[in-house]
Structure formats: C-alpha cells, structure tokens
C-alpha cells in the first residue's frame, strides 16, 4: 500500500473531569516563576495561582481579553523576560492558549516576533526550545492544547497569521470538561463549529491519512450527537465531555494535516472584521462543502469522504455528499450563528479576501484546487 505518515502532539495529555486539580503540581515541577495567562475572567486563574503560591511559586498574571495581536504577544514576551519567568500556563479559551504558547516560544528566542511569523514575516525557525508550557483549555473548540502553532492577528496587515514550530507543542495538555460547563450557548456553538470544521477539513484534506482519519471519524461522531445538546443544555456533562474530546482530536488532526478553504478564508476574514473565528467557520461551512463537491465532480474525483461526512451528521446510512450542504445549513440555523453581513462583510471586499485566502497556508490542504470564480461563489453563498 505504501502507507506512510508522520504524527506529533503534546508531550503529555491528561483528560478527565476534575483533572485541573493536577495542574499545580505539574506546574511547580517545571518551574517556580510562573506566567499565568488567562482571559477577562480571572477567577479560575486566581484559584490556581493561590495553590501555586503554596508550592513556593511566584505568579505573574497576564490577561488576554480578545483574540491575540502582535502587540499583545509582545507585551507578554516582555513581561516574562523582565521577570525571569521559567514556566508558562495558559488557562482559558483558544486565544489565551495561543497567546501563552507564543509567549513561551518567544521568550528564549532572540529577535522580534515578526521575524518568526508566517506570511507577513520572515518565517524564521525557532532556534531555542520554548519555556515549558502547560495548556488548560476552558472551552471546547480550537484544540490549541494539541497544536504546534499560535494564531496571531496583525493589525498592521489586517490578517491572521501563525507562529509555527514543532518545538511549540505544549509540554502538558490538561483537558477538564468540567471547566467548559460555564460556557454560554453562543460560545458553545461557535467553538463547537470550530472543532467540527477542524475535523471535517482534515478528513477531506488532500493530505489525509488513515491514522488521522481515526481521530476525525470519532470526533465528528461526538459532535454530531452532542453539539446541539450542549447548546440547549450547558450542564449536560456527557455532551461537554464529547465536545472536549472532539476539540482535542481536532487539534491533534490539524497539527499534522493541513485544513482547507474554510480556514483559508477564516484567516483574512478574522483580520479584516471583528468576527469570532468559530462563527466565520460555521458561516462558510455549507458553501465550501457545496463548492468542493461541485469541483470534485467536474474533475471526476472521488466523493466517498463527503458521502461519509453526510452520513455521520445526518445519521442516515444512505445519505450522499450533496445532502451535507443542507445538513450543515440546518445546523448553522439551529445554533443561531449570525450571518457574515452582520459583521460588516460586503461584496466590494471579495477581491481582497480571495487574494488573501489563496495565499493562506490552510488553502493548500483543500481537497481540490478552487478557481477564483469558485472562491467568489463561496463568499456569495456565505453572506
């Protein structure tokens, strides 16, 4: 068969309800001057900080209250360097974990952040190992606890780009579904759709392989049975467990296989408009699914993976690829995902979005190369 693949992930993953209780000991065993990166709500971080202080650790808090920008990351790097931090913890959603991951990577490495960024920078490789980094997600969607990149917005270039290196996988990923119980419905929906698109795009990617397929199938099945349940009843711990597991599997998948047109568009859209990443992915999903099917048909290529996706999300063993578009349109409506026009997206921006999307790293994984006309159609359908 000639079967070959590579796989890498976080050094150690600890998954389970109340596993957050193991974090203080893990952190203290890796350093004693802790940069604790958190979000707007510092309650969980302060509880952890108090426990770390009892273990003779010095704690510095750094709050990331929105999607990370180059300016925010540089502030965190400077704070960690000045105070001599030797371990970094990210406790929060994807923005928090990506910020912490980037800070941990950059503190030991010389030069500016931009030198190491893809697309807008020099893309220099990290030469020194990052500080030990412990990821503790409080949402279920990005899978950032199992990835080797941090997504950062450049306000200057109005685009989201990645700091990426095999050295950036977390030393520990502590996934505690209990931490996600406080997520409100809208956040549950958007993060859940982010996880869904990670799994779907890596499954149909031109780089897919049987090892990653195992993660994708399992993760998609979990989302298909649990996302709407968690959206309607946030205290459903079984649904929360399934979404946390699916998010982790999606992160492991995208760290090893490129995504596709959904994420190809998501990077420039997130840079140009104040749109939450998960809502971008959700809004684009039906159109990208539909256009990819049409493009594959024109080229006489296999649709079996798209058939399988439709069967997983419909529960119908006879579903075909074409049914998937309607299935995802219905799901987006059921989750009350807002239209892209509500964030200011207008048709005059289409040419710029298409050009930026074509240069995005994720677009290289799309199952078929899409023409400019097909990319424009995706935007038209997604408004």
PDB file of C-alpha atoms in Angstrom, residues 147-280:
ATOM      1  CA  UNK A 147      -1.262  22.149  18.190  1.00  0.00           C
ATOM      2  CA  UNK A 148       2.171  23.488  17.302  1.00  0.00           C
ATOM      3  CA  UNK A 149       1.120  26.955  16.188  1.00  0.00           C
ATOM      4  CA  UNK A 150      -0.326  30.146  17.620  1.00  0.00           C
ATOM      5  CA  UNK A 151      -2.723  32.231  15.524  1.00  0.00           C
ATOM      6  CA  UNK A 152      -1.962  35.947  15.867  1.00  0.00           C
ATOM      7  CA  UNK A 153      -3.636  38.966  14.294  1.00  0.00           C
ATOM      8  CA  UNK A 154      -1.510  41.598  12.614  1.00  0.00           C
ATOM      9  CA  UNK A 155      -3.349  44.899  12.942  1.00  0.00           C
ATOM     10  CA  UNK A 156      -0.898  46.460  10.507  1.00  0.00           C
ATOM     11  CA  UNK A 157      -1.616  43.953   7.708  1.00  0.00           C
ATOM     12  CA  UNK A 158      -5.227  43.138   8.737  1.00  0.00           C
ATOM     13  CA  UNK A 159      -4.689  39.397   8.599  1.00  0.00           C
ATOM     14  CA  UNK A 160      -4.280  36.476  10.989  1.00  0.00           C
ATOM     15  CA  UNK A 161      -1.035  34.545  10.664  1.00  0.00           C
ATOM     16  CA  UNK A 162       0.735  31.779  12.572  1.00  0.00           C
ATOM     17  CA  UNK A 163       3.819  31.413  14.666  1.00  0.00           C
ATOM     18  CA  UNK A 164       4.581  27.765  14.000  1.00  0.00           C
ATOM     19  CA  UNK A 165       7.207  25.249  15.052  1.00  0.00           C
ATOM     20  CA  UNK A 166       7.453  21.597  16.021  1.00  0.00           C
ATOM     21  CA  UNK A 167       9.002  22.904  19.253  1.00  0.00           C
ATOM     22  CA  UNK A 168       5.730  24.619  20.241  1.00  0.00           C
ATOM     23  CA  UNK A 169       3.634  21.618  21.242  1.00  0.00           C
ATOM     24  CA  UNK A 170       2.608  22.008  24.911  1.00  0.00           C
ATOM     25  CA  UNK A 171       4.596  20.030  27.435  1.00  0.00           C
ATOM     26  CA  UNK A 172       1.281  19.194  29.105  1.00  0.00           C
ATOM     27  CA  UNK A 173      -2.317  19.478  27.912  1.00  0.00           C
ATOM     28  CA  UNK A 174      -4.804  19.204  30.775  1.00  0.00           C
ATOM     29  CA  UNK A 175      -8.323  18.803  29.344  1.00  0.00           C
ATOM     30  CA  UNK A 176     -11.020  19.011  32.003  1.00  0.00           C
ATOM     31  CA  UNK A 177     -14.573  19.030  30.558  1.00  0.00           C
ATOM     32  CA  UNK A 178     -15.903  20.453  33.842  1.00  0.00           C
ATOM     33  CA  UNK A 179     -14.166  23.744  33.026  1.00  0.00           C
ATOM     34  CA  UNK A 180     -16.366  24.089  29.929  1.00  0.00           C
ATOM     35  CA  UNK A 181     -19.666  23.864  31.844  1.00  0.00           C
ATOM     36  CA  UNK A 182     -19.810  27.650  32.258  1.00  0.00           C
ATOM     37  CA  UNK A 183     -19.686  28.332  28.513  1.00  0.00           C
ATOM     38  CA  UNK A 184     -22.780  30.264  27.349  1.00  0.00           C
ATOM     39  CA  UNK A 185     -24.802  28.894  24.405  1.00  0.00           C
ATOM     40  CA  UNK A 186     -23.372  31.258  21.772  1.00  0.00           C
ATOM     41  CA  UNK A 187     -19.789  30.380  22.728  1.00  0.00           C
ATOM     42  CA  UNK A 188     -20.657  26.681  22.852  1.00  0.00           C
ATOM     43  CA  UNK A 189     -21.998  26.971  19.304  1.00  0.00           C
ATOM     44  CA  UNK A 190     -19.099  28.895  17.795  1.00  0.00           C
ATOM     45  CA  UNK A 191     -16.335  26.852  19.430  1.00  0.00           C
ATOM     46  CA  UNK A 192     -18.145  23.617  18.630  1.00  0.00           C
ATOM     47  CA  UNK A 193     -18.371  24.604  14.973  1.00  0.00           C
ATOM     48  CA  UNK A 194     -14.657  25.405  15.009  1.00  0.00           C
ATOM     49  CA  UNK A 195     -13.921  21.869  16.216  1.00  0.00           C
ATOM     50  CA  UNK A 196     -16.298  20.466  13.615  1.00  0.00           C
ATOM     51  CA  UNK A 197     -14.520  22.234  10.761  1.00  0.00           C
ATOM     52  CA  UNK A 198     -11.102  21.127  12.029  1.00  0.00           C
ATOM     53  CA  UNK A 199     -12.212  17.510  11.924  1.00  0.00           C
ATOM     54  CA  UNK A 200     -14.100  17.762   8.650  1.00  0.00           C
ATOM     55  CA  UNK A 201     -11.393  19.654   6.763  1.00  0.00           C
ATOM     56  CA  UNK A 202      -8.584  17.356   7.857  1.00  0.00           C
ATOM     57  CA  UNK A 203     -10.747  14.335   6.970  1.00  0.00           C
ATOM     58  CA  UNK A 204     -11.305  15.512   3.381  1.00  0.00           C
ATOM     59  CA  UNK A 205      -7.863  17.170   3.082  1.00  0.00           C
ATOM     60  CA  UNK A 206      -5.564  16.233   0.220  1.00  0.00           C
ATOM     61  CA  UNK A 207      -3.094  15.267   2.979  1.00  0.00           C
ATOM     62  CA  UNK A 208      -5.431  12.971   4.915  1.00  0.00           C
ATOM     63  CA  UNK A 209      -4.152   9.606   6.104  1.00  0.00           C
ATOM     64  CA  UNK A 210      -5.699   6.569   7.813  1.00  0.00           C
ATOM     65  CA  UNK A 211      -4.172   7.414  11.205  1.00  0.00           C
ATOM     66  CA  UNK A 212      -5.683  10.902  11.364  1.00  0.00           C
ATOM     67  CA  UNK A 213      -8.930   9.554   9.875  1.00  0.00           C
ATOM     68  CA  UNK A 214      -9.479   7.622  13.119  1.00  0.00           C
ATOM     69  CA  UNK A 215      -9.440  10.891  15.079  1.00  0.00           C
ATOM     70  CA  UNK A 216     -11.660  12.659  12.562  1.00  0.00           C
ATOM     71  CA  UNK A 217     -14.346   9.982  12.423  1.00  0.00           C
ATOM     72  CA  UNK A 218     -14.534   9.687  16.193  1.00  0.00           C
ATOM     73  CA  UNK A 219     -14.555  13.460  16.707  1.00  0.00           C
ATOM     74  CA  UNK A 220     -17.231  14.096  14.082  1.00  0.00           C
ATOM     75  CA  UNK A 221     -19.456  11.399  15.588  1.00  0.00           C
ATOM     76  CA  UNK A 222     -19.118  13.001  19.025  1.00  0.00           C
ATOM     77  CA  UNK A 223     -20.014  16.452  17.694  1.00  0.00           C
ATOM     78  CA  UNK A 224     -22.936  15.138  15.660  1.00  0.00           C
ATOM     79  CA  UNK A 225     -24.573  13.764  18.818  1.00  0.00           C
ATOM     80  CA  UNK A 226     -23.517  16.385  21.371  1.00  0.00           C
ATOM     81  CA  UNK A 227     -23.156  19.920  19.975  1.00  0.00           C
ATOM     82  CA  UNK A 228     -26.852  20.771  19.834  1.00  0.00           C
ATOM     83  CA  UNK A 229     -27.395  19.069  23.212  1.00  0.00           C
ATOM     84  CA  UNK A 230     -24.703  21.206  24.878  1.00  0.00           C
ATOM     85  CA  UNK A 231     -26.034  24.304  23.133  1.00  0.00           C
ATOM     86  CA  UNK A 232     -29.519  23.702  24.555  1.00  0.00           C
ATOM     87  CA  UNK A 233     -28.373  22.393  27.949  1.00  0.00           C
ATOM     88  CA  UNK A 234     -24.949  23.610  29.024  1.00  0.00           C
ATOM     89  CA  UNK A 235     -24.927  21.413  32.144  1.00  0.00           C
ATOM     90  CA  UNK A 236     -25.058  18.159  30.160  1.00  0.00           C
ATOM     91  CA  UNK A 237     -21.680  16.799  31.275  1.00  0.00           C
ATOM     92  CA  UNK A 238     -21.718  13.889  28.818  1.00  0.00           C
ATOM     93  CA  UNK A 239     -22.183  16.298  25.918  1.00  0.00           C
ATOM     94  CA  UNK A 240     -19.434  18.510  27.343  1.00  0.00           C
ATOM     95  CA  UNK A 241     -17.088  15.523  27.594  1.00  0.00           C
ATOM     96  CA  UNK A 242     -17.782  14.634  23.969  1.00  0.00           C
ATOM     97  CA  UNK A 243     -17.126  18.189  22.774  1.00  0.00           C
ATOM     98  CA  UNK A 244     -13.911  18.450  24.794  1.00  0.00           C
ATOM     99  CA  UNK A 245     -12.744  15.158  23.324  1.00  0.00           C
ATOM    100  CA  UNK A 246     -13.710  16.234  19.795  1.00  0.00           C
ATOM    101  CA  UNK A 247     -11.863  19.528  20.225  1.00  0.00           C
ATOM    102  CA  UNK A 248      -8.728  17.710  21.369  1.00  0.00           C
ATOM    103  CA  UNK A 249      -8.947  15.270  18.451  1.00  0.00           C
ATOM    104  CA  UNK A 250      -9.409  18.173  16.029  1.00  0.00           C
ATOM    105  CA  UNK A 251      -6.311  19.878  17.384  1.00  0.00           C
ATOM    106  CA  UNK A 252      -4.287  16.689  17.037  1.00  0.00           C
ATOM    107  CA  UNK A 253      -5.529  16.299  13.470  1.00  0.00           C
ATOM    108  CA  UNK A 254      -4.839  19.837  12.259  1.00  0.00           C
ATOM    109  CA  UNK A 255      -1.367  19.797  13.804  1.00  0.00           C
ATOM    110  CA  UNK A 256      -0.466  17.029  11.374  1.00  0.00           C
ATOM    111  CA  UNK A 257      -2.680  17.588   8.312  1.00  0.00           C
ATOM    112  CA  UNK A 258      -3.477  20.858   6.545  1.00  0.00           C
ATOM    113  CA  UNK A 259      -7.038  22.167   6.599  1.00  0.00           C
ATOM    114  CA  UNK A 260      -8.858  23.705   3.612  1.00  0.00           C
ATOM    115  CA  UNK A 261     -10.822  26.583   2.133  1.00  0.00           C
ATOM    116  CA  UNK A 262     -12.852  27.304   5.272  1.00  0.00           C
ATOM    117  CA  UNK A 263      -9.740  28.132   7.238  1.00  0.00           C
ATOM    118  CA  UNK A 264      -8.134  29.606   4.136  1.00  0.00           C
ATOM    119  CA  UNK A 265     -10.838  32.297   4.222  1.00  0.00           C
ATOM    120  CA  UNK A 266     -11.048  32.463   8.025  1.00  0.00           C
ATOM    121  CA  UNK A 267      -7.573  33.968   8.446  1.00  0.00           C
ATOM    122  CA  UNK A 268      -8.101  37.061   6.271  1.00  0.00           C
ATOM    123  CA  UNK A 269     -11.708  37.491   7.433  1.00  0.00           C
ATOM    124  CA  UNK A 270     -10.624  37.424  11.062  1.00  0.00           C
ATOM    125  CA  UNK A 271      -8.019  40.045  10.279  1.00  0.00           C
ATOM    126  CA  UNK A 272     -10.364  42.359   8.382  1.00  0.00           C
ATOM    127  CA  UNK A 273     -13.530  42.096  10.505  1.00  0.00           C
ATOM    128  CA  UNK A 274     -14.392  41.668  14.203  1.00  0.00           C
ATOM    129  CA  UNK A 275     -15.756  38.161  13.596  1.00  0.00           C
ATOM    130  CA  UNK A 276     -15.239  35.328  16.131  1.00  0.00           C
ATOM    131  CA  UNK A 277     -13.287  32.574  14.414  1.00  0.00           C
ATOM    132  CA  UNK A 278     -15.841  29.830  15.072  1.00  0.00           C
ATOM    133  CA  UNK A 279     -18.640  31.911  13.573  1.00  0.00           C
ATOM    134  CA  UNK A 280     -16.582  32.513  10.426  1.00  0.00           C
TER     135      UNK A 280
END
